[in-house]
XYZ file of C-alpha atoms in Angstrom:
669
model
C -4.853 -8.004 38.638
C -2.448 -10.498 38.255
C -0.752 -10.296 34.610
C -2.322 -13.825 33.880
C -5.563 -13.273 34.343
C -8.027 -15.666 32.933
C -11.796 -15.371 31.744
C -14.310 -18.222 32.375
C -14.416 -18.681 28.749
C -10.341 -19.461 28.814
C -10.513 -21.171 32.023
C -13.048 -23.719 30.479
C -11.880 -23.382 26.734
C -9.463 -26.455 26.914
C -12.180 -28.874 28.016
C -14.504 -27.186 25.760
C -12.044 -27.792 22.921
C -11.587 -31.547 23.400
C -15.392 -32.296 23.776
C -16.208 -30.533 20.666
C -13.318 -31.902 18.938
C -12.763 -28.965 16.719
C -10.182 -28.160 14.199
C -6.901 -26.186 15.181
C -7.669 -26.434 18.620
C -10.978 -24.117 18.488
C -14.120 -25.123 20.642
C -17.781 -25.391 19.296
C -17.950 -22.010 21.698
C -16.602 -20.297 18.634
C -19.603 -21.093 16.596
C -22.277 -18.570 16.768
C -25.431 -19.308 18.293
C -28.476 -19.682 15.811
C -26.045 -20.832 13.342
C -27.517 -24.438 12.944
C -24.474 -26.138 14.908
C -24.534 -28.320 17.735
C -24.873 -26.287 21.646
C -21.650 -26.049 23.563
C -20.705 -28.727 25.923
C -21.066 -27.886 29.456
C -17.707 -27.753 31.586
C -17.504 -30.969 33.184
C -18.090 -29.298 36.577
C -21.407 -28.717 35.088
C -22.192 -31.600 33.333
C -21.778 -33.414 36.803
C -24.212 -33.895 39.314
C -24.014 -30.726 41.520
C -22.640 -31.932 44.836
C -21.938 -28.520 46.410
C -22.890 -24.649 46.370
C -19.831 -23.991 44.442
C -20.891 -26.231 41.755
C -24.487 -25.303 41.680
C -22.759 -21.325 41.258
C -20.619 -22.707 38.720
C -23.680 -24.081 36.522
C -25.500 -20.736 37.213
C -22.863 -18.529 36.073
C -22.283 -20.507 32.990
C -25.834 -20.374 31.850
C -26.462 -16.725 32.616
C -23.106 -15.896 30.735
C -24.169 -17.742 27.871
C -27.538 -16.201 27.976
C -26.006 -12.898 28.038
C -23.920 -13.769 24.989
C -26.891 -14.638 22.881
C -28.513 -10.817 24.035
C -25.000 -9.007 22.888
C -24.470 -10.848 19.565
C -21.827 -13.279 21.397
C -20.189 -10.710 23.641
C -18.362 -12.160 26.853
C -19.070 -10.517 29.681
C -16.365 -11.780 31.737
C -13.506 -11.078 29.213
C -14.961 -7.406 28.390
C -14.638 -5.893 31.864
C -11.485 -5.457 30.808
C -9.580 -4.443 27.601
C -5.777 -5.419 27.447
C -2.760 -3.254 26.388
C 0.634 -4.879 26.100
C 3.720 -3.365 27.902
C 6.316 -5.722 25.781
C 6.852 -2.662 23.913
C 7.347 0.615 25.407
C 3.714 2.427 25.784
C 3.469 5.674 23.784
C 0.576 7.576 24.954
C -0.759 8.615 21.408
C -0.907 4.691 20.766
C -2.747 3.802 23.700
C -5.175 7.213 23.344
C -5.892 5.952 19.338
C -6.327 2.316 20.232
C -8.937 2.980 23.107
C -10.731 5.134 20.700
C -10.696 2.461 17.718
C -12.403 -0.043 20.355
C -15.622 1.972 20.437
C -16.031 3.779 17.336
C -15.394 3.162 13.422
C -12.044 4.806 13.348
C -9.520 5.758 10.449
C -6.070 5.738 11.840
C -3.692 8.095 9.809
C -0.119 7.910 11.027
C 3.037 8.604 8.987
C 4.652 5.355 8.325
C 6.948 3.561 10.919
C 4.727 5.015 13.960
C 2.852 1.693 14.722
C -0.574 1.665 12.987
C -0.182 -2.152 12.619
C 0.585 -2.312 16.533
C -2.742 -0.549 17.065
C -4.702 -2.622 14.921
C -3.283 -5.841 16.869
C -4.307 -4.092 20.022
C -7.802 -3.854 18.577
C -8.362 -7.158 17.338
C -6.804 -8.734 20.198
C -9.395 -7.343 22.217
C -12.401 -8.336 20.119
C -10.803 -11.475 19.514
C -11.150 -12.161 23.462
C -14.518 -9.951 23.561
C -16.446 -12.140 21.198
C -15.460 -15.879 21.576
C -17.300 -17.386 18.680
C -16.754 -14.088 16.602
C -14.054 -13.501 13.544
C -11.592 -10.842 13.065
C -10.648 -10.128 10.100
C -7.633 -8.186 8.531
C -7.872 -6.870 4.997
C -4.385 -5.585 2.813
C -4.431 -5.111 -0.623
C -1.375 -7.571 -1.903
C -0.210 -10.723 -0.981
C 3.166 -9.893 0.359
C 1.620 -7.330 2.700
C -0.903 -10.045 4.200
C 1.952 -11.964 4.714
C 3.923 -9.336 6.466
C 0.783 -8.571 8.790
C -0.399 -11.960 10.076
C 3.670 -12.172 11.538
C 3.496 -8.384 12.762
C 0.300 -8.528 14.536
C 1.628 -12.087 16.017
C 4.719 -10.302 17.323
C 2.693 -7.544 19.298
C -0.564 -9.710 21.106
C 0.427 -13.203 20.359
C -2.869 -14.684 19.264
C -2.211 -18.435 18.943
C -1.446 -19.215 15.374
C -3.838 -22.201 15.815
C -6.656 -19.482 15.558
C -5.146 -17.436 12.894
C -5.039 -17.876 8.971
C -3.513 -16.345 5.881
C -5.456 -16.269 2.865
C -5.129 -14.793 -0.568
C -6.102 -16.111 -4.127
C -3.893 -19.050 -4.580
C -6.029 -20.509 -1.378
C -8.068 -22.910 -2.824
C -11.856 -22.052 -2.550
C -13.049 -25.366 -0.541
C -9.686 -24.684 1.569
C -10.784 -21.233 2.286
C -14.422 -22.502 3.216
C -12.910 -25.141 5.951
C -10.829 -21.971 7.140
C -13.642 -19.333 7.644
C -15.062 -22.782 9.811
C -12.488 -23.449 11.923
C -10.279 -20.065 12.464
C -11.279 -17.190 14.042
C -8.240 -14.348 13.081
C -7.887 -13.941 9.283
C -5.440 -12.005 7.341
C -6.708 -11.681 3.560
C -6.961 -9.594 0.536
C -10.112 -7.901 -0.001
C -10.776 -9.563 -3.435
C -10.755 -13.049 -1.635
C -13.049 -11.333 1.167
C -15.619 -10.161 -1.851
C -15.315 -13.435 -3.712
C -15.973 -15.554 -0.162
C -18.904 -13.366 0.903
C -20.746 -13.587 -2.565
C -20.594 -17.234 -2.424
C -21.471 -17.735 0.926
C -18.207 -19.151 2.264
C -17.422 -16.067 4.781
C -20.017 -16.364 7.743
C -20.567 -12.540 7.224
C -22.475 -12.277 10.707
C -19.752 -13.616 12.483
C -17.389 -10.760 11.633
C -16.828 -8.640 14.665
C -13.891 -6.673 13.690
C -12.762 -5.618 10.252
C -9.417 -3.807 9.450
C -8.564 -2.233 6.687
C -4.703 -1.566 5.476
C -3.889 1.345 3.488
C -7.409 2.624 3.576
C -7.072 5.471 1.441
C -7.296 3.047 -1.499
C -10.925 2.757 -0.434
C -12.522 4.981 -3.506
C -14.816 4.194 -6.132
C -15.802 0.387 -6.435
C -12.510 -0.782 -5.175
C -12.706 -4.176 -3.528
C -12.639 -2.594 0.223
C -15.645 -0.654 -0.566
C -17.828 -3.999 -1.952
C -16.502 -5.731 1.203
C -18.467 -3.126 2.981
C -21.410 -2.847 1.144
C -21.819 -6.718 1.218
C -21.271 -6.800 5.188
C -23.913 -4.433 5.996
C -26.456 -6.605 4.120
C -25.828 -9.427 6.947
C -24.860 -7.285 9.849
C -24.406 -3.924 11.473
C -22.601 -5.077 14.385
C -18.934 -5.038 13.425
C -16.275 -2.834 14.136
C -14.215 -1.055 11.417
C -10.625 0.092 11.721
C -9.105 1.973 8.879
C -5.553 2.334 8.421
C -3.343 4.587 6.142
C -0.307 6.813 6.240
C -2.602 9.560 4.643
C -6.266 10.023 4.620
C -6.264 10.650 0.828
C -5.400 12.792 -2.186
C -7.708 15.944 -1.611
C -10.743 16.674 0.749
C -13.301 14.719 -1.899
C -11.007 11.652 -1.708
C -10.880 11.971 1.898
C -14.773 12.222 2.321
C -15.254 9.125 -0.166
C -13.106 7.208 2.243
C -15.232 7.883 5.217
C -18.295 7.042 3.398
C -17.298 3.908 2.163
C -15.589 2.588 5.327
C -18.258 4.511 7.508
C -15.895 5.892 9.611
C -16.942 8.104 12.685
C -13.955 9.562 13.656
C -10.211 10.076 12.252
C -7.306 10.033 14.880
C -4.971 12.096 12.616
C -1.198 12.553 13.240
C 1.604 14.774 11.178
C 5.247 14.779 11.475
C 4.805 17.696 13.534
C 2.326 16.663 15.744
C 3.486 16.878 19.514
C 2.525 13.496 20.969
C 4.662 11.830 18.138
C 7.534 14.016 18.142
C 9.225 12.250 20.981
C 9.333 8.890 18.760
C 10.137 10.135 15.376
C 13.470 11.098 13.997
C 14.020 14.023 11.702
C 13.252 13.746 8.272
C 15.247 16.412 6.187
C 13.064 17.311 2.922
C 15.183 18.704 -0.107
C 14.013 19.644 -3.450
C 16.409 19.795 -6.046
C 15.368 21.437 -9.450
C 17.213 20.630 -12.368
C 17.041 22.476 -15.718
C 16.035 20.570 -18.889
C 19.405 21.206 -20.858
C 19.790 22.160 -24.346
C 19.219 18.713 -25.992
C 16.501 17.681 -24.299
C 14.777 21.329 -24.485
C 15.258 21.126 -28.131
C 13.712 17.558 -28.433
C 10.717 18.818 -26.293
C 10.124 21.532 -28.692
C 9.774 19.254 -31.488
C 7.537 16.974 -29.682
C 5.334 20.166 -29.042
C 5.062 20.245 -32.834
C 3.985 16.673 -33.209
C 1.411 17.583 -30.211
C 0.239 20.748 -32.216
C -0.251 18.404 -35.192
C -2.383 15.780 -33.522
C -4.525 18.265 -31.320
C -5.253 20.721 -33.899
C -8.078 18.859 -35.536
C -9.893 18.630 -31.911
C -9.742 22.345 -31.474
C -11.055 23.210 -34.550
C -13.957 20.781 -33.830
C -14.856 22.840 -30.453
C -14.108 19.373 -28.825
C -10.886 20.538 -27.095
C -11.701 23.966 -25.640
C -8.072 24.374 -24.463
C -5.529 25.770 -26.600
C -2.081 25.876 -24.685
C -0.824 22.649 -26.289
C 2.399 22.524 -24.210
C 0.395 22.555 -20.626
C -2.158 20.288 -21.607
C -2.095 17.080 -19.648
C -2.949 13.505 -20.338
C -5.851 13.682 -17.572
C -7.395 16.628 -19.141
C -7.757 14.957 -22.634
C -9.154 11.776 -20.940
C -11.683 13.870 -18.973
C -12.528 15.685 -22.822
C -13.080 12.408 -24.378
C -15.379 11.560 -21.511
C -17.273 14.407 -21.944
C -17.346 14.243 -25.705
C -18.988 10.483 -25.170
C -21.375 11.761 -22.846
C -22.283 14.581 -24.967
C -21.246 14.603 -28.359
C -21.503 18.060 -30.297
C -24.549 18.009 -32.769
C -22.164 18.559 -35.643
C -20.400 15.595 -35.335
C -22.269 12.346 -36.016
C -22.035 8.984 -37.516
C -18.563 8.001 -38.995
C -17.032 11.316 -37.651
C -17.471 10.098 -34.131
C -15.477 7.420 -34.782
C -12.661 9.458 -36.288
C -12.715 11.770 -33.142
C -12.203 8.758 -30.836
C -9.019 7.874 -33.153
C -7.855 11.363 -32.593
C -8.301 11.208 -28.869
C -6.281 7.900 -28.605
C -3.499 9.264 -30.591
C -3.147 12.555 -28.421
C -3.683 10.891 -25.242
C -0.633 8.390 -25.976
C 1.201 11.189 -27.305
C 0.620 13.182 -24.046
C 1.766 10.133 -22.226
C 4.966 10.237 -24.098
C 5.369 13.992 -23.261
C 5.001 13.452 -19.539
C 7.812 10.604 -19.833
C 9.971 12.821 -21.684
C 9.549 15.571 -19.052
C 10.010 13.857 -16.205
C 12.167 10.463 -17.192
C 13.872 11.632 -19.984
C 14.364 10.586 -23.702
C 14.752 6.772 -23.250
C 11.935 6.385 -21.468
C 10.177 8.169 -24.281
C 11.771 5.995 -26.872
C 11.032 2.758 -24.878
C 7.095 3.746 -24.960
C 7.194 5.163 -28.641
C 8.884 2.015 -29.995
C 5.958 -0.376 -28.094
C 3.567 1.637 -30.924
C 5.968 1.733 -33.801
C 6.728 -2.405 -33.625
C 3.034 -3.276 -33.009
C 3.642 -4.645 -29.421
C 1.093 -2.287 -27.731
C -1.620 -3.122 -30.594
C -2.002 0.439 -31.580
C -2.132 0.071 -35.291
C -4.098 2.853 -36.062
C -2.094 5.447 -34.099
C 1.119 3.666 -35.639
C -0.180 4.717 -38.895
C -1.329 8.040 -38.230
C 2.295 9.040 -36.479
C 3.957 7.589 -39.662
C 2.624 10.055 -41.851
C 3.855 12.846 -39.730
C 7.003 13.941 -41.110
C 8.243 15.605 -37.680
C 7.357 12.285 -35.919
C 9.352 10.102 -38.473
C 12.255 12.266 -37.800
C 12.695 12.479 -34.417
C 11.870 8.813 -33.895
C 14.705 8.126 -35.826
C 16.786 9.995 -33.980
C 16.165 8.366 -30.621
C 15.971 5.115 -32.373
C 19.967 5.894 -33.162
C 20.561 6.711 -30.138
C 18.985 3.882 -27.983
C 18.404 1.003 -30.049
C 21.098 -0.862 -28.608
C 21.015 -0.016 -24.914
C 17.356 -0.784 -24.460
C 17.600 -4.538 -25.294
C 18.599 -5.614 -21.628
C 16.094 -6.413 -19.004
C 16.375 -5.130 -15.623
C 16.335 -8.596 -13.735
C 19.589 -9.361 -16.149
C 20.745 -5.839 -15.453
C 21.129 -6.555 -11.641
C 23.135 -9.550 -12.183
C 25.749 -8.108 -14.535
C 29.179 -8.116 -13.305
C 30.603 -5.357 -15.587
C 30.671 -2.239 -13.917
C 32.711 -0.656 -16.101
C 33.727 2.679 -14.605
C 35.279 4.053 -17.596
C 32.252 3.470 -19.950
C 31.042 6.837 -20.943
C 27.136 7.211 -20.152
C 24.625 9.204 -21.881
C 22.351 10.814 -19.485
C 19.105 11.006 -21.145
C 17.633 13.449 -18.848
C 19.854 15.879 -16.510
C 17.912 14.544 -13.381
C 19.787 11.160 -14.010
C 23.143 12.955 -13.311
C 22.159 14.819 -10.634
C 20.558 11.517 -9.035
C 23.895 9.642 -9.541
C 25.525 12.633 -7.627
C 23.450 12.435 -4.716
C 23.900 8.740 -4.328
C 27.729 8.710 -4.555
C 27.905 11.270 -2.605
C 25.978 9.926 0.123
C 28.039 6.712 0.212
C 31.092 8.545 0.333
C 29.949 10.711 2.831
C 28.784 7.673 5.040
C 32.419 6.123 4.831
C 33.677 9.127 5.807
C 31.648 9.292 8.968
C 32.140 5.705 9.730
C 35.655 4.595 9.637
C 35.083 1.588 11.647
C 33.093 -1.720 10.712
C 31.049 -2.286 7.741
C 30.886 0.914 6.569
C 28.596 0.982 3.408
C 27.313 -2.250 4.527
C 25.361 -0.389 7.431
C 23.676 2.339 5.059
C 21.023 2.148 2.556
C 19.559 3.897 -0.242
C 16.023 3.780 -2.053
C 15.103 5.449 -5.262
C 11.567 6.097 -6.190
C 10.414 6.111 -10.079
C 7.190 5.994 -11.344
C 7.969 3.941 -14.636
C 9.880 0.670 -14.882
C 11.830 1.769 -17.875
C 13.479 4.407 -15.931
C 14.147 2.018 -12.927
C 15.781 -0.018 -15.146
C 17.730 2.999 -16.494
C 18.855 4.214 -12.925
C 19.817 0.535 -12.329
C 22.476 0.487 -15.283
C 23.736 3.893 -14.549
C 24.632 3.297 -10.927
C 25.960 -0.386 -11.917
C 29.053 1.503 -12.974
C 29.749 2.392 -8.972
C 30.125 -1.115 -7.858
C 31.069 -2.426 -5.409
C 30.358 0.675 -3.061
C 26.911 0.745 -4.858
C 24.898 -2.559 -5.052
C 21.889 -1.986 -6.984
C 18.786 -4.200 -7.168
C 15.663 -3.509 -8.982
C 12.076 -3.665 -7.452
C 9.135 -3.831 -9.455
C 5.572 -5.239 -9.479
C 4.602 -8.501 -10.704
C 3.070 -7.673 -14.432
C 5.485 -8.229 -17.301
C 6.315 -5.125 -19.186
C 7.950 -5.444 -22.717
C 11.544 -4.173 -21.195
C 11.587 -5.787 -18.289
C 10.571 -9.062 -16.377
C 8.330 -8.670 -13.566
C 9.016 -10.077 -10.104
C 6.313 -12.133 -8.604
C 5.218 -11.601 -5.015
C 7.378 -14.136 -3.556
C 9.984 -12.707 -5.222
C 9.225 -9.020 -3.999
C 9.507 -10.633 -0.504
C 12.876 -12.309 -1.369
C 13.962 -8.650 -2.869
C 13.077 -6.856 0.919
C 14.822 -9.860 2.747
C 18.039 -9.544 1.132
C 17.790 -5.377 0.785
C 17.376 -5.976 4.658
C 20.014 -8.158 5.196
C 22.651 -6.191 3.319
C 22.811 -8.169 0.326
C 21.983 -4.862 -1.947
C 22.420 -1.431 -0.555
C 20.640 0.680 -3.170
C 16.926 -0.554 -4.074
C 15.386 1.136 -7.452
C 11.748 0.772 -6.820
C 8.514 1.721 -8.628
C 5.397 2.348 -6.499
C 5.336 -1.196 -5.589
C 7.419 -0.162 -2.852
C 5.816 2.592 -1.559
C 3.290 0.850 0.471
C 3.182 -0.874 3.300
C 6.050 -3.745 3.190
C 8.766 -3.372 5.906
C 11.790 -2.523 3.858
C 13.909 -1.863 6.920
C 15.869 1.067 7.910
C 16.725 3.349 5.127
C 18.927 6.662 5.228
C 18.467 7.917 2.038
C 15.185 8.511 0.000
C 15.469 9.787 -3.677
C 12.389 10.625 -5.466
C 12.897 10.917 -9.306
C 9.772 12.091 -9.970
C 6.792 14.295 -8.750
C 3.081 13.076 -8.226
C -0.068 15.335 -7.961
C -1.319 13.089 -4.889
C 0.425 13.728 -1.577
C -0.048 10.521 -0.802
C 3.016 9.075 -2.839
C 5.460 11.348 -1.066
C 4.008 10.471 2.177
C 4.408 7.005 1.612
C 7.987 7.003 0.248
C 8.894 9.203 2.923
C 8.131 6.887 5.422
C 10.684 4.182 4.113
C 13.237 6.620 6.277
C 13.439 8.261 9.426
C 12.588 5.289 11.530
C 15.328 4.398 14.142
C 17.696 7.364 12.962
C 17.862 10.430 10.768
C 16.539 10.556 7.376
C 17.028 12.671 4.278
C 14.633 12.578 1.485
C 15.840 14.395 -1.983
C 13.105 15.173 -4.526
C 14.743 15.637 -8.093
C 12.501 17.711 -10.326
C 12.372 19.059 -13.786
C 12.514 23.147 -14.144
C 9.088 24.090 -14.772
C 5.901 21.784 -15.217
C 7.103 18.756 -12.868
C 8.264 21.392 -10.105
C 4.748 22.939 -10.337
C 3.050 20.001 -9.987
C 5.298 19.107 -7.027
C 4.288 22.357 -5.118
C 0.699 21.735 -6.006
C 0.820 18.544 -4.494
C 2.356 19.642 -1.076
C -0.298 22.695 -0.984
C -2.857 20.009 -1.078
C -1.620 18.197 1.506
C -1.720 20.890 3.603
C -5.141 21.796 2.991
C -6.419 18.573 3.931
C -4.709 18.219 7.249
C -5.756 21.959 8.201
C -9.384 20.732 6.982
C -9.283 18.014 9.297
C -7.894 19.332 12.473
C -9.746 22.718 12.054
C -12.342 23.774 14.169
C -14.740 23.803 11.013
C -16.403 21.107 10.495
C -15.620 19.930 6.737
C -16.204 16.440 6.832
C -19.352 14.098 7.355
C -18.977 11.235 9.428
C -20.989 8.057 10.039
C -23.258 8.744 12.671
C -24.270 5.130 13.443
C -20.905 3.344 14.880
C -22.005 0.373 16.551
C -21.584 0.203 20.472
C -20.498 -3.318 20.597
C -20.105 -3.380 24.227
C -23.596 -3.816 26.048
C -24.933 -0.951 27.764
C -23.981 -0.282 31.078
C -20.498 -2.109 30.446
C -17.417 -0.339 30.349
C -14.058 -2.133 29.979
C -11.250 -0.998 31.912
C -7.891 -0.822 30.946
C -5.665 -3.177 32.137
C -2.003 -3.356 30.805
C -0.095 -6.904 30.723
C 3.366 -8.016 29.346
C 2.683 -10.518 26.567
C 4.569 -13.339 25.924
C 4.444 -15.409 22.781
C 6.400 -18.135 21.570
C 8.542 -17.919 17.579
C 6.081 -17.170 14.613
C 6.274 -20.296 12.353
C 4.982 -19.022 8.661
C 2.829 -21.317 7.007
C 3.938 -23.398 4.491
C 2.500 -22.995 1.135
C 0.746 -25.477 -1.046
C 2.959 -26.364 -3.868
C 1.143 -25.778 -7.132
C 3.188 -25.095 -10.215
C 6.762 -23.639 -9.932
C 8.018 -20.653 -11.507
C 12.040 -20.487 -11.583
C 12.746 -17.189 -10.012
C 14.233 -14.196 -12.173
C 16.032 -13.009 -8.902
C 20.199 -13.265 -9.362
C 21.734 -15.278 -6.752
C 23.538 -13.437 -3.976
C 26.693 -14.741 -2.451
C 28.336 -12.656 0.519
C 26.386 -9.573 -0.759
C 27.956 -9.015 -4.004
């Protein structure tokens, strides 16, 4: 078959478009039958008085195809004889296999980052775009930057005409979105926009034939993804779901939730060790560095535990908090205990006493958050958190009053204030522009992990320079550092500034504003990524905003400054490296509690993969995935070289302008 095959629909498309006059070059044939819109015009050959057998045949075929489309939810039999797979990218067997599976069953695709989840999505979307000429194809991503990135990435794979695609986020006006839903066929948007448009009737729910869910592990509880699917099935069951994630979930229970909420009938799971992806992946070397707390931090921790005991004791004495191992309690366990108290308060705690207990829980939960900061991030992060309570910016007046009555706390806070009061005043955004990288300035390491991190990063650049004597040297390698808290991100960036110009550091944080540092808008986040990829900065210090989805570019070294219980976080972080060449991941852990947390996370990951790939059926899959293709029709694979023009980004509407908080970057300095 010719690489330039055209279906009857495609052949007649231009005349249909001209006669219907629909915006964006789309035809009235794209409007669903029975929607109240006018019937599509016949092609010119069919409208004229037939003069030959060929003309009679053309009319007959057209009428038969239109009738069949009505009977099969808009499926085009001519286009549906084939499913198209692109050869403009090297064909990988695992991608071909997964794409074929996803066409015919609701599928959760779990692939390590960088191995082509978006490519598979683009292939599936393109085929539903062809098969259902009057249907809509929707791609949902959790953030605006991801929406912007994915519409371009899908275009680069399959070349769906830009006139048929649109990007919608919360900043798109509601009346504009209604027109976009009417005139466009392939929509990229956030789930919040989708649920809003479904509930107010702007989205033609019955027309949706394919729904792609990016970062699908988020589909838990009442997250917007779950709301969208629940709302859609009120209108139609005739749509395909394709869910994408680097990992299916943090544990078996979470994986089952995702399967149930997204109506998943099958999982296509690959790990870094799967035989069919090994030829296409590069080695990712993971190193675990365990760092002792050191004398000073251990002394601070001992004092802090005494404070915790003072505030947790009343809850223990009332038999509300059963666990008495104060040093090993967690904030999460306290939250669960508070929830249990609210559901089933003890009979001896009544009236005003319940309010007292609530206050005690609130103080303890805040203190245990500070305890986790101290152990994972260090004394400075603890000080920044506590100062937010003491200066009133967190609005915790009762906690402040209670803490001020504890002598041990007052002494500890005064000590931290003496050490850090002056050093915590600079914002991270300002930090990245400071030209003073004085190497002789003495650095106070508020956690021994900071010194180890500095050693790892500096050694990486020195080693890279020694091995790559020609060319740009440092400009050719990138480092990404992850820390869960903004104050820690700021502290790491300030420490690494001393090593300019070898290390050119920039922070990367979310859009919400914190006390110590200004947040980045999503537009500014994209700008940071662009500069990092172009070499303006060679080191990016990021919160969790850099973990998911965004195409950061090739990174040679990933440093994880903290450990999380969920294996999702580490898997997402690891995916930032090893895409085009060997990558290295260094996980820096504090001795004791944080090390145990990391080990448990790795055990959870192994359990999940074993459960999914094992012979024993542990998970319950959705059994009613729609066939979508009419009975008796079996589309054949047709490989085709796809050509497309240059992608032209949408020009955003100008509302109010916010001055960028990003520094200027001249010649990468």
